[in-house]
mmCIF file of C-alpha atoms in Angstrom:
data_model
loop_
_atom_site.group_PDB
_atom_site.id
_atom_site.type_symbol
_atom_site.label_atom_id
_atom_site.label_comp_id
_atom_site.label_asym_id
_atom_site.label_seq_id
_atom_site.Cartn_x
_atom_site.Cartn_y
_atom_site.Cartn_z
ATOM 1 C CA UNK J 147 0.000 0.000 0.000
ATOM 2 C CA UNK J 148 2.783 2.379 0.866
ATOM 3 C CA UNK J 149 4.565 1.338 -2.289
ATOM 4 C CA UNK J 150 1.437 2.102 -4.350
ATOM 5 C CA UNK J 151 1.094 5.558 -2.818
ATOM 6 C CA UNK J 152 4.728 6.258 -3.579
ATOM 7 C CA UNK J 153 4.286 5.307 -7.203
ATOM 8 C CA UNK J 154 0.969 7.103 -7.779
ATOM 9 C CA UNK J 155 1.902 10.185 -5.716
ATOM 10 C CA UNK J 156 -0.121 12.227 -3.258
ATOM 11 C CA UNK J 157 -2.533 15.022 -4.287
ATOM 12 C CA UNK J 158 -1.195 18.578 -4.265
ATOM 13 C CA UNK J 159 -1.722 20.478 -1.026
ATOM 14 C CA UNK J 160 -1.406 24.254 -0.333
ATOM 15 C CA UNK J 161 1.900 23.589 1.413
ATOM 16 C CA UNK J 162 3.119 21.381 -1.360
ATOM 17 C CA UNK J 163 2.379 23.940 -4.067
ATOM 18 C CA UNK J 164 5.940 25.077 -4.044
ATOM 19 C CA UNK J 165 6.807 25.517 -0.371
ATOM 20 C CA UNK J 166 6.419 29.309 -0.510
ATOM 21 C CA UNK J 167 7.690 29.623 -4.082
ATOM 22 C CA UNK J 168 5.554 31.332 -6.725
ATOM 23 C CA UNK J 169 4.123 29.219 -9.428
ATOM 24 C CA UNK J 170 5.270 30.037 -12.942
ATOM 25 C CA UNK J 171 3.486 33.145 -14.182
ATOM 26 C CA UNK J 172 2.120 34.336 -10.820
ATOM 27 C CA UNK J 173 4.808 36.951 -10.194
ATOM 28 C CA UNK J 174 4.536 38.202 -13.763
ATOM 29 C CA UNK J 175 0.786 38.527 -13.353
ATOM 30 C CA UNK J 176 1.164 40.683 -10.256
ATOM 31 C CA UNK J 177 3.722 42.935 -11.980
ATOM 32 C CA UNK J 178 1.469 43.268 -15.016
ATOM 33 C CA UNK J 179 -1.497 44.225 -12.837
ATOM 34 C CA UNK J 180 0.583 46.831 -10.999
ATOM 35 C CA UNK J 181 1.829 48.283 -14.274
ATOM 36 C CA UNK J 182 -1.700 48.343 -15.649
ATOM 37 C CA UNK J 183 -2.899 50.133 -12.504
ATOM 38 C CA UNK J 184 -0.168 52.764 -12.785
ATOM 39 C CA UNK J 185 -0.897 53.239 -16.470
ATOM 40 C CA UNK J 186 -4.601 53.617 -15.734
ATOM 41 C CA UNK J 187 -3.837 56.250 -13.094
ATOM 42 C CA UNK J 188 -1.683 58.243 -15.519
ATOM 43 C CA UNK J 189 -4.348 58.037 -18.205
ATOM 44 C CA UNK J 190 -7.077 59.147 -15.799
ATOM 45 C CA UNK J 191 -4.956 62.095 -14.653
ATOM 46 C CA UNK J 192 -4.246 63.086 -18.257
ATOM 47 C CA UNK J 193 -7.936 62.763 -19.105
ATOM 48 C CA UNK J 194 -8.867 64.973 -16.143
ATOM 49 C CA UNK J 195 -6.206 67.542 -17.058
ATOM 50 C CA UNK J 196 -7.277 67.990 -20.670
ATOM 51 C CA UNK J 197 -10.833 69.209 -19.926
ATOM 52 C CA UNK J 198 -9.472 71.510 -17.205
ATOM 53 C CA UNK J 199 -7.035 73.010 -19.720
ATOM 54 C CA UNK J 200 -9.799 73.469 -22.266
ATOM 55 C CA UNK J 201 -11.927 75.272 -19.683
ATOM 56 C CA UNK J 202 -9.088 77.678 -18.917
ATOM 57 C CA UNK J 203 -8.633 78.380 -22.633
ATOM 58 C CA UNK J 204 -12.370 78.992 -22.922
ATOM 59 C CA UNK J 205 -12.151 81.494 -20.050
ATOM 60 C CA UNK J 206 -9.222 83.252 -21.744
ATOM 61 C CA UNK J 207 -11.088 83.727 -25.014
ATOM 62 C CA UNK J 208 -14.330 84.649 -23.260
ATOM 63 C CA UNK J 209 -12.578 87.430 -21.321
ATOM 64 C CA UNK J 210 -10.752 88.547 -24.475
ATOM 65 C CA UNK J 211 -13.991 88.627 -26.466
ATOM 66 C CA UNK J 212 -15.776 90.632 -23.774
ATOM 67 C CA UNK J 213 -12.924 93.167 -23.458
ATOM 68 C CA UNK J 214 -12.602 93.486 -27.226
ATOM 69 C CA UNK J 215 -16.363 93.913 -27.794
ATOM 70 C CA UNK J 216 -16.646 96.485 -25.007
ATOM 71 C CA UNK J 217 -13.750 98.487 -26.444
ATOM 72 C CA UNK J 218 -15.057 98.276 -30.001
ATOM 73 C CA UNK J 219 -18.599 99.334 -29.074
ATOM 74 C CA UNK J 220 -17.378 102.215 -26.908
ATOM 75 C CA UNK J 221 -15.204 103.542 -29.737
ATOM 76 C CA UNK J 222 -18.051 103.329 -32.222
ATOM 77 C CA UNK J 223 -20.250 105.375 -29.881
ATOM 78 C CA UNK J 224 -17.477 107.918 -29.252
ATOM 79 C CA UNK J 225 -16.796 108.401 -32.967
ATOM 80 C CA UNK J 226 -20.518 108.742 -33.756
ATOM 81 C CA UNK J 227 -21.603 110.915 -30.828
ATOM 82 C CA UNK J 228 -18.573 112.641 -29.330
ATOM 83 C CA UNK J 229 -16.027 113.307 -32.042
ATOM 84 C CA UNK J 230 -16.035 116.951 -33.209
ATOM 85 C CA UNK J 231 -18.179 117.828 -30.180
ATOM 86 C CA UNK J 232 -17.293 119.474 -26.849
ATOM 87 C CA UNK J 233 -16.083 117.124 -24.075
ATOM 88 C CA UNK J 234 -18.642 115.660 -21.698
ATOM 89 C CA UNK J 235 -17.918 116.279 -18.031
ATOM 90 C CA UNK J 236 -18.456 113.127 -15.938
ATOM 91 C CA UNK J 237 -17.019 114.284 -12.596
ATOM 92 C CA UNK J 238 -16.520 118.014 -13.038
ATOM 93 C CA UNK J 239 -13.013 118.790 -14.282
ATOM 94 C CA UNK J 240 -11.645 115.567 -12.795
ATOM 95 C CA UNK J 241 -13.011 113.218 -15.434
ATOM 96 C CA UNK J 242 -14.223 113.940 -18.949
ATOM 97 C CA UNK J 243 -15.099 112.033 -22.092
ATOM 98 C CA UNK J 244 -13.195 113.642 -24.942
ATOM 99 C CA UNK J 245 -12.618 112.062 -28.364
ATOM 100 C CA UNK J 246 -8.948 112.099 -29.387
ATOM 101 C CA UNK J 247 -7.131 110.250 -32.175
ATOM 102 C CA UNK J 248 -3.844 108.829 -30.878
ATOM 103 C CA UNK J 249 -1.165 107.643 -33.301
ATOM 104 C CA UNK J 250 1.153 106.489 -30.496
ATOM 105 C CA UNK J 251 1.138 103.792 -27.869
ATOM 106 C CA UNK J 252 -1.078 103.547 -24.812
ATOM 107 C CA UNK J 253 -1.738 106.889 -23.118
ATOM 108 C CA UNK J 254 -0.375 108.811 -26.106
ATOM 109 C CA UNK J 255 3.314 107.898 -25.883
ATOM 110 C CA UNK J 256 5.532 107.517 -28.953
ATOM 111 C CA UNK J 257 3.446 108.886 -31.796
ATOM 112 C CA UNK J 258 6.365 108.540 -34.225
ATOM 113 C CA UNK J 259 6.443 104.738 -33.901
ATOM 114 C CA UNK J 260 2.933 103.729 -34.936
ATOM 115 C CA UNK J 261 4.046 100.861 -37.200
ATOM 116 C CA UNK J 262 6.369 99.492 -34.498
ATOM 117 C CA UNK J 263 3.591 99.530 -31.918
ATOM 118 C CA UNK J 264 1.340 97.743 -34.397
ATOM 119 C CA UNK J 265 3.940 94.991 -34.837
ATOM 120 C CA UNK J 266 4.379 94.704 -31.077
ATOM 121 C CA UNK J 267 0.619 94.328 -30.573
ATOM 122 C CA UNK J 268 0.495 91.601 -33.238
ATOM 123 C CA UNK J 269 3.439 89.801 -31.596
ATOM 124 C CA UNK J 270 1.715 89.923 -28.199
ATOM 125 C CA UNK J 271 -1.367 88.279 -29.697
ATOM 126 C CA UNK J 272 0.732 85.479 -31.231
ATOM 127 C CA UNK J 273 2.585 84.860 -27.954
ATOM 128 C CA UNK J 274 -0.657 84.669 -25.974
ATOM 129 C CA UNK J 275 -2.161 82.252 -28.504
ATOM 130 C CA UNK J 276 0.883 79.967 -28.201
ATOM 131 C CA UNK J 277 0.930 80.203 -24.418
ATOM 132 C CA UNK J 278 -2.736 79.207 -24.261
ATOM 133 C CA UNK J 279 -1.820 75.607 -25.128
ATOM 134 C CA UNK J 280 -0.112 75.200 -21.741
ATOM 135 C CA UNK J 281 -2.616 77.207 -19.723
ATOM 136 C CA UNK J 282 -4.111 75.525 -16.620
ATOM 137 C CA UNK J 283 -4.443 78.516 -14.254
ATOM 138 C CA UNK J 284 -7.714 80.462 -14.005
ATOM 139 C CA UNK J 285 -6.108 83.759 -12.827
ATOM 140 C CA UNK J 286 -3.619 83.550 -15.697
ATOM 141 C CA UNK J 287 -6.464 82.883 -18.115
ATOM 142 C CA UNK J 288 -8.204 86.068 -16.967
ATOM 143 C CA UNK J 289 -4.986 88.123 -17.130
ATOM 144 C CA UNK J 290 -4.055 86.893 -20.606
ATOM 145 C CA UNK J 291 -7.646 87.391 -21.766
ATOM 146 C CA UNK J 292 -7.503 91.043 -20.732
ATOM 147 C CA UNK J 293 -4.193 91.487 -22.540
ATOM 148 C CA UNK J 294 -5.485 89.755 -25.650
ATOM 149 C CA UNK J 295 -8.739 91.731 -25.762
ATOM 150 C CA UNK J 296 -6.949 95.049 -25.240
ATOM 151 C CA UNK J 297 -4.287 94.282 -27.840
ATOM 152 C CA UNK J 298 -6.936 93.272 -30.374
ATOM 153 C CA UNK J 299 -8.916 96.447 -29.675
ATOM 154 C CA UNK J 300 -6.057 98.826 -30.386
ATOM 155 C CA UNK J 301 -4.739 96.668 -33.244
ATOM 156 C CA UNK J 302 -8.128 96.943 -34.954
ATOM 157 C CA UNK J 303 -7.833 100.730 -34.862
ATOM 158 C CA UNK J 304 -4.297 100.658 -36.272
ATOM 159 C CA UNK J 305 -5.343 98.448 -39.170
ATOM 160 C CA UNK J 306 -8.693 99.953 -40.166
ATOM 161 C CA UNK J 307 -8.635 103.615 -39.146
ATOM 162 C CA UNK J 308 -7.072 106.608 -40.908
ATOM 163 C CA UNK J 309 -4.522 107.540 -42.063
ATOM 164 C CA UNK J 310 -3.805 104.007 -43.339
ATOM 165 C CA UNK J 311 -3.263 100.312 -42.730
ATOM 166 C CA UNK J 312 -0.884 99.672 -39.790
ATOM 167 C CA UNK J 313 -0.656 103.432 -39.275
ATOM 168 C CA UNK J 314 -4.170 104.108 -38.018
ATOM 169 C CA UNK J 315 -4.786 106.366 -35.032
ATOM 170 C CA UNK J 316 -6.364 104.795 -31.963
ATOM 171 C CA UNK J 317 -9.553 106.349 -30.576
ATOM 172 C CA UNK J 318 -9.063 107.544 -26.976
ATOM 173 C CA UNK J 319 -11.772 109.215 -24.937
ATOM 174 C CA UNK J 320 -11.309 108.743 -21.157
ATOM 175 C CA UNK J 321 -9.652 111.956 -19.960
ATOM 176 C CA UNK J 322 -8.822 112.221 -16.235
ATOM 177 C CA UNK J 323 -7.485 115.544 -14.987
ATOM 178 C CA UNK J 324 -3.679 115.834 -15.161
ATOM 179 C CA UNK J 325 -3.390 112.484 -16.902
ATOM 180 C CA UNK J 326 -3.184 111.110 -20.433
ATOM 181 C CA UNK J 327 -6.316 110.295 -22.407
ATOM 182 C CA UNK J 328 -6.890 106.548 -22.873
ATOM 183 C CA UNK J 329 -9.528 103.987 -23.843
ATOM 184 C CA UNK J 330 -10.959 100.707 -22.544
ATOM 185 C CA UNK J 331 -8.400 98.645 -24.456
ATOM 186 C CA UNK J 332 -5.600 100.480 -22.633
ATOM 187 C CA UNK J 333 -7.376 99.806 -19.344
ATOM 188 C CA UNK J 334 -7.672 96.085 -20.129
ATOM 189 C CA UNK J 335 -3.965 95.889 -21.012
ATOM 190 C CA UNK J 336 -2.929 97.664 -17.805
ATOM 191 C CA UNK J 337 -5.223 95.521 -15.616
ATOM 192 C CA UNK J 338 -3.962 92.341 -17.268
ATOM 193 C CA UNK J 339 -0.355 93.427 -16.820
ATOM 194 C CA UNK J 340 -0.859 94.241 -13.135
ATOM 195 C CA UNK J 341 -2.518 90.862 -12.566
ATOM 196 C CA UNK J 342 0.392 89.070 -14.249
ATOM 197 C CA UNK J 343 2.889 90.896 -12.019
ATOM 198 C CA UNK J 344 0.913 89.889 -8.907
ATOM 199 C CA UNK J 345 0.716 86.258 -10.044
ATOM 200 C CA UNK J 346 4.454 86.231 -10.730
ATOM 201 C CA UNK J 347 5.193 87.587 -7.254
ATOM 202 C CA UNK J 348 3.048 84.809 -5.785
ATOM 203 C CA UNK J 349 4.958 82.211 -7.791
ATOM 204 C CA UNK J 350 1.975 80.996 -9.800
ATOM 205 C CA UNK J 351 2.872 79.854 -13.312
ATOM 206 C CA UNK J 352 0.492 79.696 -16.292
ATOM 207 C CA UNK J 353 0.505 75.885 -16.141
ATOM 208 C CA UNK J 354 -0.949 76.018 -12.623
ATOM 209 C CA UNK J 355 2.226 75.072 -10.738
ATOM 210 C CA UNK J 356 3.448 77.149 -7.806
ATOM 211 C CA UNK J 357 7.133 77.757 -7.226
ATOM 212 C CA UNK J 358 8.923 79.514 -4.394
ATOM 213 C CA UNK J 359 12.237 81.289 -4.870
#
């Protein structure tokens, strides 16, 4: 009987399954599952990041569109109702609406370099459009949207207004006392620039990361 059991062999038991050793393929299966889990995590993070980036880009262009439309409409009203008319006092002598054609940069600086300022505005628009692909920060989206809308507003004047293409004079109409006359596009550019400076001081990058010097 003992001889028969020796010849036939005993059934496998949990302890006899390798005495603590992995069966062929078990270790590889565990590694494959771990790799698949890590890959799935990376894919889920990438999938979650892409919609968030698209939302930030949508915010950028929404802010830019609003700033651009507001500037364009205000200039159309100024040209139709205020140009060649006396200034309108808003707060006594401290703030007036007065239509002025400005061939220079923001706030009337550099009237001899109209073409250069036009090229700079176009370059700013291109840079913002390229930067938008890596944009994941809402404050940066708002700041760049203000810059883009303001740049587009003044660039439209330089292209389509007299005296000619790329040499057009920008319509300014907001005239504070003891200060240069400006428009809503200038205001959007300044507000966007100030916001970018504040974000840079805080260490917030356009991609949403925060760094500390």
